[in-house]
Amino acid sequence: SAGQAVKVKTNLVPTKEDYQKVYNEIASILEDNDYDDGSYGPVLVRLAWHSSGTYDKDTKTGGSNYATMRFEPEALHGANAGLQVARGVLEKVKEKFPWISYGDLWTLAGVCAIQEMGGPKIPWRPGRIDGFAKDATPDGRLPDASQGSDHLRNIFYRMGFNDQEIVALAGAHALGRCHPDRSGFEGPWTFSPITFTNDFFNLLLNEKWVWRKWSGPKQLQDKKTGTLMMLPTDYVLAQDKSFKKYVKQYAEDQDLFFNDFSKTFSKLLELGVPENQWVTPEPWVLKNADE
Ligand code: HIF
């Protein structure tokens, strides 16, 4: 009747269940037998990290908020070579869920990939907004794999991480591989590159690593099989005393690694997002697709 409001179900703010649907959709597109080791998981983890790892705590610039890697020149930064593959597969998800921001989509994809590949739960929450090309940070904020421990500390301290957190994060190199046409380096770190394990630490400590003789950039290979690799920045974790302490701990205790990795990766994905943008005060734990 006149003057009486009609109640319409609006649904303006997506709920945890809505994000779980996006998670499930990402989980459903991870596998592809024609791609690398059979999964887009590793390259999605790398996208999530590179979109976050530009953060600078002093100027509070960079980080996952604006998804500026959509634009040139950031898309063309050397460190981001190959990530168009990851952004491309996520476009199909974006078409089904156009309301999600790119920053939320890319970081959620990293979370989904880690969880679905057998890793720990990664607490995550939405709130990132799409920015513009002008929000991008200059080239050089991501690590250079050919360098040593000083460089590694400069880069990760700038994001607000300590030595223990650097080592915890480094365990993600259990996943995926290097591609000559992307970084110039070649090969996987572990024998199970699409399963999240603490093998990175075990192999780093227990295998004998020798410099590979080839025309490519300096990298190490395991003496026994010659099929695994370590980057110079991975190798320093077993040389530097402060780093090595944590490498040993994570090699011995998988639960400790999973716990610390979960906290640290969650923190990485939140870098650069202003507190007032989060839609929930505490991050959510999303279910695996088969739960
Ligand atoms: Fe990586 N990383 N990363 N990385 N990275 C590569 C690939 C992956 C560094 C260099 C490289 C982290 C830290 C560092 C992943 C995840 C993480 C490659 C190869 C290089 C060169 C790219 C290619 O050729 O395709 C350096 C110097 C880092 C500082 C230590 C993080 C901790 C380990 C933060 C992290 O999460 C993943 C996953 C891949 C595999 C991508 C793939 O396509 O398989």
GROMACS .gro file of C-alpha atoms and ligand atoms in nm:
model
  335
    1SER     CA    1   0.000   0.000   0.000
    2ALA     CA    2   0.099   0.360  -0.041
    3GLY     CA    3   0.385   0.475   0.179
    4GLN     CA    4   0.494   0.125   0.266
    5ALA     CA    5   0.847   0.028   0.170
    6VAL     CA    6   0.892  -0.287  -0.031
    7LYS     CA    7   1.172  -0.508   0.100
    8VAL     CA    8   1.409  -0.613  -0.174
    9LYS     CA    9   1.693  -0.856  -0.113
   10THR     CA   10   1.993  -0.648  -0.204
   11ASN     CA   11   2.320  -0.825  -0.117
   12LEU     CA   12   2.549  -0.529  -0.179
   13VAL     CA   13   2.830  -0.655   0.040
   14PRO     CA   14   2.969  -0.996  -0.054
   15THR     CA   15   2.981  -1.243   0.235
   16LYS     CA   16   3.234  -1.504   0.339
   17GLU     CA   17   3.023  -1.756   0.146
   18ASP     CA   18   3.058  -1.546  -0.170
   19TYR     CA   19   3.438  -1.549  -0.136
   20GLN     CA   20   3.429  -1.923  -0.068
   21LYS     CA   21   3.257  -1.958  -0.407
   22VAL     CA   22   3.540  -1.767  -0.573
   23TYR     CA   23   3.790  -1.988  -0.388
   24ASN     CA   24   3.612  -2.299  -0.514
   25GLU     CA   25   3.614  -2.168  -0.869
   26ILE     CA   26   3.990  -2.101  -0.852
   27ALA     CA   27   4.041  -2.452  -0.709
   28SER     CA   28   3.852  -2.597  -1.005
   29ILE     CA   29   4.083  -2.438  -1.264
   30LEU     CA   30   4.418  -2.516  -1.095
   31GLU     CA   31   4.490  -2.838  -1.278
   32ASP     CA   32   4.598  -2.846  -1.641
   33ASN     CA   33   4.800  -3.142  -1.760
   34ASP     CA   34   4.945  -2.944  -2.049
   35TYR     CA   35   5.095  -2.678  -1.824
   36ASP     CA   36   5.433  -2.720  -1.649
   37ASP     CA   37   5.400  -2.986  -1.376
   38GLY     CA   38   5.021  -3.008  -1.417
   39SER     CA   39   4.904  -2.714  -1.206
   40TYR     CA   40   4.881  -2.335  -1.220
   41GLY     CA   41   4.918  -2.339  -0.841
   42PRO     CA   42   5.285  -2.235  -0.825
   43VAL     CA   43   5.256  -1.945  -1.068
   44LEU     CA   44   4.946  -1.822  -0.880
   45VAL     CA   45   5.147  -1.822  -0.556
   46ARG     CA   46   5.416  -1.621  -0.732
   47LEU     CA   47   5.155  -1.369  -0.858
   48ALA     CA   48   5.013  -1.325  -0.508
   49TRP     CA   49   5.360  -1.265  -0.370
   50HIS     CA   50   5.481  -1.028  -0.644
   51SER     CA   51   5.165  -0.821  -0.615
   52SER     CA   52   5.233  -0.782  -0.239
   53GLY     CA   53   5.612  -0.773  -0.220
   54THR     CA   54   5.648  -0.421  -0.359
   55TYR     CA   55   5.553  -0.280  -0.018
   56ASP     CA   56   5.773  -0.024   0.155
   57LYS     CA   57   5.690   0.024   0.523
   58ASP     CA   58   5.852   0.368   0.547
   59THR     CA   59   5.656   0.534   0.266
   60LYS     CA   60   5.360   0.293   0.296
   61THR     CA   61   5.361   0.253  -0.082
   62GLY     CA   62   5.323  -0.064  -0.287
   63GLY     CA   63   5.170  -0.389  -0.168
   64SER     CA   64   4.860  -0.578  -0.271
   65ASN     CA   65   4.602  -0.300  -0.247
   66TYR     CA   66   4.579  -0.164  -0.599
   67ALA     CA   67   4.679  -0.458  -0.821
   68THR     CA   68   4.894  -0.224  -1.026
   69MET     CA   69   5.063  -0.513  -1.207
   70ARG     CA   70   4.767  -0.497  -1.447
   71PHE     CA   71   4.935  -0.193  -1.600
   72GLU     CA   72   5.256  -0.120  -1.781
   73PRO     CA   73   5.529  -0.062  -1.690
   74GLU     CA   74   5.485  -0.284  -1.380
   75ALA     CA   75   5.354  -0.573  -1.593
   76LEU     CA   76   5.683  -0.553  -1.785
   77HIS     CA   77   5.916  -0.534  -1.484
   78GLY     CA   78   6.177  -0.808  -1.527
   79ALA     CA   79   6.084  -0.976  -1.200
   80ASN     CA   80   5.725  -1.020  -1.323
   81ALA     CA   81   5.810  -1.207  -1.643
   82GLY     CA   82   5.569  -1.496  -1.691
   83LEU     CA   83   5.302  -1.369  -1.453
   84GLN     CA   84   5.074  -1.283  -1.746
   85VAL     CA   85   4.998  -1.658  -1.741
   86ALA     CA   86   4.866  -1.632  -1.386
   87ARG     CA   87   4.671  -1.313  -1.452
   88GLY     CA   88   4.529  -1.472  -1.767
   89VAL     CA   89   4.384  -1.782  -1.600
   90LEU     CA   90   4.230  -1.565  -1.328
   91GLU     CA   91   4.047  -1.354  -1.590
   92LYS     CA   92   3.809  -1.648  -1.634
   93VAL     CA   93   3.731  -1.634  -1.263
   94LYS     CA   94   3.689  -1.256  -1.274
   95GLU     CA   95   3.429  -1.296  -1.551
   96LYS     CA   96   3.217  -1.518  -1.324
   97PHE     CA   97   3.263  -1.296  -1.018
   98PRO     CA   98   3.305  -0.944  -1.158
   99TRP     CA   99   3.246  -0.784  -0.816
  100ILE     CA  100   3.578  -0.901  -0.670
  101SER     CA  101   3.873  -0.661  -0.686
  102TYR     CA  102   4.188  -0.775  -0.864
  103GLY     CA  103   4.396  -0.744  -0.548
  104ASP     CA  104   4.153  -0.966  -0.360
  105LEU     CA  105   4.133  -1.212  -0.652
  106TRP     CA  106   4.511  -1.245  -0.692
  107THR     CA  107   4.583  -1.286  -0.321
  108LEU     CA  108   4.290  -1.526  -0.276
  109ALA     CA  109   4.429  -1.732  -0.566
  110GLY     CA  110   4.761  -1.762  -0.382
  111VAL     CA  111   4.580  -1.876  -0.069
  112CYS     CA  112   4.372  -2.127  -0.264
  113ALA     CA  113   4.677  -2.263  -0.447
  114ILE     CA  114   4.872  -2.319  -0.125
  115GLN     CA  115   4.581  -2.483   0.055
  116GLU     CA  116   4.484  -2.703  -0.242
  117MET     CA  117   4.846  -2.817  -0.293
  118GLY     CA  118   4.851  -2.954   0.061
  119GLY     CA  119   4.983  -2.651   0.247
  120PRO     CA  120   4.856  -2.490   0.565
  121LYS     CA  121   4.543  -2.278   0.591
  122ILE     CA  122   4.628  -1.917   0.509
  123PRO     CA  123   4.401  -1.671   0.693
  124TRP     CA  124   4.279  -1.415   0.439
  125ARG     CA  125   4.032  -1.130   0.421
  126PRO     CA  126   3.895  -0.908   0.145
  127GLY     CA  127   3.912  -0.531   0.120
  128ARG     CA  128   4.163  -0.444  -0.153
  129ILE     CA  129   4.046  -0.196  -0.415
  130ASP     CA  130   4.146  -0.153  -0.779
  131GLY     CA  131   4.385   0.136  -0.828
  132PHE     CA  132   4.544   0.302  -1.126
  133ALA     CA  133   4.873   0.291  -1.314
  134LYS     CA  134   4.987   0.597  -1.119
  135ASP     CA  135   4.972   0.390  -0.795
  136ALA     CA  136   5.246   0.156  -0.921
  137THR     CA  137   5.588   0.153  -0.755
  138PRO     CA  138   5.919   0.180  -0.942
  139ASP     CA  139   6.107  -0.126  -1.069
  140GLY     CA  140   6.357  -0.283  -0.830
  141ARG     CA  141   6.144  -0.352  -0.523
  142LEU     CA  142   6.134  -0.730  -0.571
  143PRO     CA  143   6.439  -0.944  -0.490
  144ASP     CA  144   6.716  -1.021  -0.737
  145ALA     CA  145   6.793  -1.394  -0.718
  146SER     CA  146   7.158  -1.351  -0.814
  147GLN     CA  147   7.241  -1.156  -0.497
  148GLY     CA  148   7.338  -1.237  -0.138
  149SER     CA  149   7.217  -1.203   0.219
  150ASP     CA  150   7.257  -0.823   0.243
  151HIS     CA  151   7.027  -0.775  -0.053
  152LEU     CA  152   6.777  -1.027   0.083
  153ARG     CA  153   6.764  -0.847   0.418
  154ASN     CA  154   6.735  -0.503   0.254
  155ILE     CA  155   6.439  -0.616   0.046
  156PHE     CA  156   6.248  -0.805   0.316
  157TYR     CA  157   6.324  -0.570   0.606
  158ARG     CA  158   6.179  -0.293   0.384
  159MET     CA  159   5.851  -0.491   0.380
  160GLY     CA  160   5.871  -0.528   0.759
  161PHE     CA  161   5.991  -0.889   0.789
  162ASN     CA  162   6.270  -1.029   1.012
  163ASP     CA  163   6.519  -1.311   0.951
  164GLN     CA  164   6.288  -1.582   1.083
  165GLU     CA  165   6.006  -1.464   0.858
  166ILE     CA  166   6.236  -1.449   0.554
  167VAL     CA  167   6.328  -1.814   0.606
  168ALA     CA  168   5.969  -1.919   0.673
  169LEU     CA  169   5.855  -1.759   0.347
  170ALA     CA  170   6.145  -1.913   0.155
  171GLY     CA  171   5.992  -2.258   0.204
  172ALA     CA  172   5.743  -2.171  -0.071
  173HIS     CA  173   6.017  -2.250  -0.320
  174ALA     CA  174   5.918  -2.611  -0.259
  175LEU     CA  175   5.665  -2.518  -0.527
  176GLY     CA  176   5.711  -2.463  -0.896
  177ARG     CA  177   6.012  -2.413  -1.111
  178CYS     CA  178   6.230  -2.160  -1.286
  179HIS     CA  179   6.178  -2.100  -1.657
  180PRO     CA  180   6.463  -1.995  -1.890
  181ASP     CA  181   6.224  -1.771  -2.086
  182ARG     CA  182   6.103  -1.593  -1.769
  183SER     CA  183   6.386  -1.549  -1.517
  184GLY     CA  184   6.666  -1.717  -1.713
  185PHE     CA  185   6.708  -1.977  -1.437
  186GLU     CA  186   6.604  -2.336  -1.495
  187GLY     CA  187   6.445  -2.620  -1.302
  188PRO     CA  188   6.246  -2.709  -0.989
  189TRP     CA  189   6.364  -2.691  -0.627
  190THR     CA  190   6.205  -3.018  -0.518
  191PHE     CA  191   6.089  -3.352  -0.659
  192SER     CA  192   5.724  -3.262  -0.585
  193PRO     CA  193   5.678  -2.909  -0.723
  194ILE     CA  194   5.299  -2.909  -0.697
  195THR     CA  195   5.282  -3.029  -0.336
  196PHE     CA  196   5.349  -2.794  -0.045
  197THR     CA  197   5.607  -2.954   0.188
  198ASN     CA  198   5.913  -2.857   0.392
  199ASP     CA  199   6.131  -3.033   0.134
  200PHE     CA  200   6.296  -2.707   0.034
  201PHE     CA  201   6.468  -2.698   0.373
  202ASN     CA  202   6.552  -3.069   0.381
  203LEU     CA  203   6.709  -3.059   0.038
  204LEU     CA  204   6.891  -2.732   0.104
  205LEU     CA  205   7.057  -2.882   0.414
  206ASN     CA  206   7.106  -3.244   0.314
  207GLU     CA  207   7.202  -3.238  -0.053
  208LYS     CA  208   7.540  -3.136  -0.179
  209TRP     CA  209   7.497  -2.828  -0.397
  210VAL     CA  210   7.738  -2.743  -0.676
  211TRP     CA  211   7.745  -2.453  -0.922
  212ARG     CA  212   7.590  -2.552  -1.252
  213LYS     CA  213   7.818  -2.532  -1.551
  214TRP     CA  214   7.617  -2.363  -1.822
  215SER     CA  215   7.579  -2.040  -2.012
  216GLY     CA  216   7.281  -1.923  -1.804
  217PRO     CA  217   7.278  -1.721  -1.480
  218LYS     CA  218   7.465  -1.857  -1.178
  219GLN     CA  219   7.257  -2.126  -1.005
  220LEU     CA  220   7.325  -2.440  -0.804
  221GLN     CA  221   7.231  -2.799  -0.877
  222ASP     CA  222   7.218  -3.105  -0.656
  223LYS     CA  223   7.528  -3.315  -0.706
  224LYS     CA  224   7.343  -3.647  -0.689
  225THR     CA  225   7.087  -3.610  -0.969
  226GLY     CA  226   7.162  -3.273  -1.127
  227THR     CA  227   6.787  -3.220  -1.171
  228LEU     CA  228   6.713  -2.988  -0.877
  229MET     CA  229   6.817  -2.626  -0.841
  230MET     CA  230   6.879  -2.353  -0.586
  231LEU     CA  231   6.904  -1.982  -0.659
  232PRO     CA  232   7.196  -1.791  -0.505
  233THR     CA  233   6.941  -1.624  -0.270
  234ASP     CA  234   6.814  -1.968  -0.161
  235TYR     CA  235   7.165  -2.098  -0.104
  236VAL     CA  236   7.266  -1.810   0.129
  237LEU     CA  237   6.998  -1.927   0.374
  238ALA     CA  238   7.219  -2.227   0.448
  239GLN     CA  239   7.538  -2.015   0.469
  240ASP     CA  240   7.434  -1.720   0.685
  241LYS     CA  241   7.432  -1.818   1.054
  242SER     CA  242   7.117  -1.632   1.151
  243PHE     CA  243   6.920  -1.772   0.856
  244LYS     CA  244   7.057  -2.125   0.892
  245LYS     CA  245   6.922  -2.163   1.245
  246TYR     CA  246   6.567  -2.139   1.110
  247VAL     CA  247   6.640  -2.355   0.804
  248LYS     CA  248   6.736  -2.634   1.047
  249GLN     CA  249   6.424  -2.583   1.260
  250TYR     CA  250   6.191  -2.594   0.959
  251ALA     CA  251   6.368  -2.901   0.813
  252GLU     CA  252   6.318  -3.085   1.141
  253ASP     CA  253   5.967  -2.973   1.223
  254GLN     CA  254   5.709  -2.960   0.945
  255ASP     CA  255   5.433  -2.839   1.179
  256LEU     CA  256   5.645  -2.548   1.296
  257PHE     CA  257   5.714  -2.456   0.933
  258PHE     CA  258   5.346  -2.481   0.832
  259ASN     CA  259   5.245  -2.263   1.128
  260ASP     CA  260   5.507  -1.996   1.073
  261PHE     CA  261   5.459  -1.998   0.697
  262SER     CA  262   5.084  -1.951   0.738
  263LYS     CA  263   5.128  -1.646   0.961
  264THR     CA  264   5.398  -1.490   0.748
  265PHE     CA  265   5.235  -1.545   0.409
  266SER     CA  266   4.909  -1.408   0.548
  267LYS     CA  267   5.099  -1.097   0.665
  268LEU     CA  268   5.266  -1.064   0.324
  269LEU     CA  269   4.932  -1.062   0.143
  270GLU     CA  270   4.799  -0.782   0.366
  271LEU     CA  271   5.087  -0.540   0.305
  272GLY     CA  272   4.979  -0.199   0.181
  273VAL     CA  273   4.609  -0.230   0.259
  274PRO     CA  274   4.482   0.051   0.485
  275GLU     CA  275   4.317  -0.081   0.804
  276ASN     CA  276   3.985   0.091   0.729
  277GLN     CA  277   3.944  -0.100   0.401
  278TRP     CA  278   3.916  -0.447   0.558
  279VAL     CA  279   3.561  -0.578   0.553
  280THR     CA  280   3.626  -0.788   0.867
  281PRO     CA  281   3.848  -0.720   1.169
  282GLU     CA  282   3.989  -1.075   1.168
  283PRO     CA  283   4.099  -1.275   0.861
  284TRP     CA  284   3.890  -1.574   0.758
  285VAL     CA  285   3.999  -1.934   0.713
  286LEU     CA  286   3.839  -2.060   0.394
  287LYS     CA  287   3.760  -2.427   0.339
  288ASN     CA  288   3.946  -2.647   0.097
  289ALA     CA  289   3.740  -2.747  -0.207
  290ASP     CA  290   3.705  -3.104  -0.079
  291GLU     CA  291   3.611  -3.013   0.281
  292HIF    FE1  292   6.022  -1.694  -0.583
  292HIF     N1  293   6.116  -1.708  -0.762
  292HIF     N2  294   6.166  -1.568  -0.517
  292HIF     N3  295   5.922  -1.672  -0.409
  292HIF     N4  296   5.875  -1.811  -0.658
  292HIF     C1  297   6.077  -1.782  -0.870
  292HIF     C2  298   5.968  -1.866  -0.876
  292HIF     C3  299   5.878  -1.882  -0.775
  292HIF     C4  300   6.278  -1.529  -0.585
  292HIF     C5  301   6.305  -1.556  -0.717
  292HIF     C6  302   6.231  -1.642  -0.797
  292HIF     C7  303   5.968  -1.605  -0.300
  292HIF     C8  304   6.088  -1.542  -0.287
  292HIF     C9  305   6.178  -1.524  -0.389
  292HIF    C10  306   5.767  -1.854  -0.586
  292HIF    C11  307   5.728  -1.808  -0.463
  292HIF    C12  308   5.803  -1.726  -0.381
  292HIF    C13  309   6.170  -1.764  -0.976
  292HIF    C14  310   6.161  -1.830  -1.112
  292HIF    C15  311   6.267  -1.679  -0.932
  292HIF    C16  312   6.388  -1.630  -1.008
  292HIF    C17  313   6.061  -1.755  -1.202
  292HIF    C18  314   6.048  -1.827  -1.334
  292HIF     O1  315   6.150  -1.838  -1.405
  292HIF     O2  316   5.937  -1.872  -1.367
  292HIF    C19  317   6.365  -1.458  -0.495
  292HIF    C20  318   6.501  -1.398  -0.533
  292HIF    C21  319   6.305  -1.455  -0.374
  292HIF    C22  320   6.358  -1.396  -0.244
  292HIF    C23  321   6.405  -1.504  -0.154
  292HIF    C24  322   5.873  -1.620  -0.181
  292HIF    C25  323   5.936  -1.706  -0.075
  292HIF    C26  324   5.994  -1.830  -0.133
  292HIF    C27  325   5.828  -1.490  -0.113
  292HIF    C28  326   5.763  -1.692  -0.247
  292HIF     O3  327   5.652  -1.724  -0.193
  292HIF    C29  328   5.701  -1.959  -0.660
  292HIF    C30  329   5.580  -2.039  -0.613
  292HIF    C31  330   5.771  -1.976  -0.778
  292HIF    C32  331   5.743  -2.076  -0.889
  292HIF    C33  332   5.664  -2.012  -1.001
  292HIF    C34  333   5.634  -2.107  -1.113
  292HIF     O4  334   5.593  -2.059  -1.217
  292HIF     O5  335   5.648  -2.229  -1.100
   0.00000   0.00000   0.00000
